[in-house]
């Protein structure tokens, strides 16, 4: 029995520190299995017609083949390939060879010669195309073999003149994927010789004019593939690419748009001539004009491609860029001559017009106005055409392109503002929403006029919650020009609040930022907003009115940057400030008003950061957890950090993270008290239970530290794992069992710690008895020092706020027992990673039943960075009750060993987590739960 217990304990401890174990010598076994090639040969021989052969091949394609059997199977297939007269069977065999060459751990070079020999006898064009596709698969499996690539390219070159478009397509694809960018093709087709890089390009560019549009498309894509592999495309191809923009087929035009864009990025400053003119422009400007012209293409697919491409052309000249917003053709976009140039030309002619001869002053050359445009006429108002397109995909692409270009040019952002604001009235919700997001991204470069703001605020009437919240987010970061704009925005937001009461929190947050950004514009409005009078007392407004709270949020946030504003406040305004500062501290900032009670001075974030670092530095003086005063110091520091997180919201994440970590150390210190370890177990059952509870709580806290906070670095994750290992070692000492802990990759961060001591003792642990093992771990734990916590740059705690249901209603939700009723859930999530997979809704019934619901991915919205909105429904059902009772609705953050905060970390199984009461295993409750009255009624008979 003792031997068995020792073996069990050592196995569990080995999981903690992952001791290297000696592997037993492998026994050599000889296994025989049926030959795949023999079975295939028998099946193909039984086929009496091509249909049967195809059936056998299709059945074989669904079976797996080991790497050592592939070569034999391929030879059997090729044997039947040469015997087969039907093209479809040979085509399927060629396809199977390509499929088999992808087998893991198989080297396809062994079947290359046999595959190449099939080209000598094959006459079918379709089979040739499939064989070339097989060669492409083999070539991609052997990217490092230069000889193989050369042989495959030579085959492709020989078949480029085939009459079948599919063969030419595959040859061009081979050249694009496998062509050597340093050693191009020889025109004689005899092999490859070192030459100028342009030869390979000219070979592919010859097929830009192929009679088949599919081949032309394949040629362009092959050239783009060479570019992606590092070949610099020559500028001489630019003219050919521009001609392909006028091709009859949309696939060719779409590929040509990409080619023109690539060349504009490679040679942006090159000068190209304008046809039928003496003018010259930069290549990037010329290509911008040509791609802008494609926004008016007949195919909506090409229009989308052109609009998206325009957003990536950030080097275009400002006057060309701004012309895309104007439909007017000014002077046919010709360069006007100065008066001096016109007078000089008249003087050079030698005479003035006398009027006696007919048309003696007519121009000496006939000018074709359509041929001398410096920029294609289609580019004039290109974005106007895109934003007015009949296809909403084109409109969205145009809006995205405007966003990218406006972020790089402040002047262009101002000019495109009117067009983006007009898109707020689009008939498609997705377009409206994208326009609002785009305007939010460029809001730092613009200031809204009153007429523009009026159009923007009209969207607040939209019935879509997503649209309204996106607009609130936009107004948070928008600059307005006058106090009338502030007044108009406040009026419309209050109307929004009256019509949609559920928007309360979003409207309050919007007014908070409006006040912070425009204190000088809010100042002259304060007497009117607060209804104050210089001589008469005015009635005190109702503090339960959300509209009055909205006004106060605007005024108080403006007063933070305008000290003279507090002089306009009445007595009840100061009382209301004190109340809101306590109840809505995230919306109401601290104000400074000398001589007035209840108004607190603004604290410095820098001083709070310094206090946080000093608190952690004091803790680092603890060298041993059993030192006198260690518990008192930990208690005081945890209290200070908790209060710091309440006062400074900017440091709430870091303060809570530090306090939780120190709480784990405090629990370990209490569990390692001298009394527990010097007395026999039957005499200290109470202390033993306390230590067990401490280990359990430590495990809970470590999972919260790892999965409830974002922004952690490798060092912090290693520190968390170190604490978890201590908790599991404590459990091992108390219960002689534990679970798996750290990986070796974390050990460099934990030198001279509890883990390091365990590794030093690992040879001794492997040979000791169970009792000695417990004593060694007990001594090591008590002698373990405090591992200093180093905070990363930014730590944020995941949080959730349930907006609906509020839990304030006493009217129960009634429904018939046995049926279901829908409960609307509206929650705001902050700093939650991958909420679509991790956030769950839990419903707790009074009888102890618990239901966990996984929201659909479409129920999550992202109104801003690191913020998500969950709007969903949960269905409730229960048997009949005699009276109404409360159910509890909460949000859970799920985690698992496969989902980690850092990809480089590999965590243990989640079995070690002891969930909080009411929580599902593998989840962490976060956010305040809400209680809702429900009343299941008995069904009527």
XYZ file of N, CA, C and O in Angstrom, residues 11 25 57 205 335 462 511 542 694 778 786 820:
48
model
N 3.906 10.443 -9.335
C 3.337 10.712 -10.658
C 2.685 12.079 -10.695
O 2.850 12.840 -11.658
N 13.118 1.177 -23.458
C 13.511 0.798 -24.825
C 12.320 0.270 -25.612
O 11.529 -0.535 -25.114
N -11.576 4.274 -58.980
C -10.663 5.381 -58.672
C -11.294 6.359 -57.686
O -10.612 6.872 -56.785
N 4.159 38.613 -70.463
C 3.410 39.763 -70.987
C 2.976 39.553 -72.431
O 2.039 40.223 -72.891
N -4.029 72.273 -69.293
C -3.224 73.270 -68.599
C -3.364 74.602 -69.317
O -3.101 74.712 -70.508
N -33.088 57.297 -36.130
C -33.039 55.951 -36.707
C -33.514 54.919 -35.693
O -33.205 55.002 -34.503
N -22.428 63.144 -23.972
C -22.399 64.506 -23.437
C -21.171 64.745 -22.566
O -20.674 65.876 -22.495
N -35.568 68.004 -10.586
C -35.700 66.652 -10.053
C -34.460 65.847 -10.412
O -34.111 65.707 -11.594
N -7.739 28.040 1.701
C -6.803 29.035 1.154
C -6.226 28.571 -0.175
O -6.110 29.353 -1.131
N 6.725 20.735 2.279
C 6.331 21.622 3.363
C 7.459 22.588 3.700
O 7.249 23.807 3.821
N 9.283 35.839 -1.507
C 8.259 36.586 -2.242
C 8.777 36.891 -3.638
O 9.852 37.457 -3.807
N -42.210 29.130 -22.840
C -41.015 29.963 -22.687
C -41.401 31.422 -22.808
O -42.410 31.776 -23.431
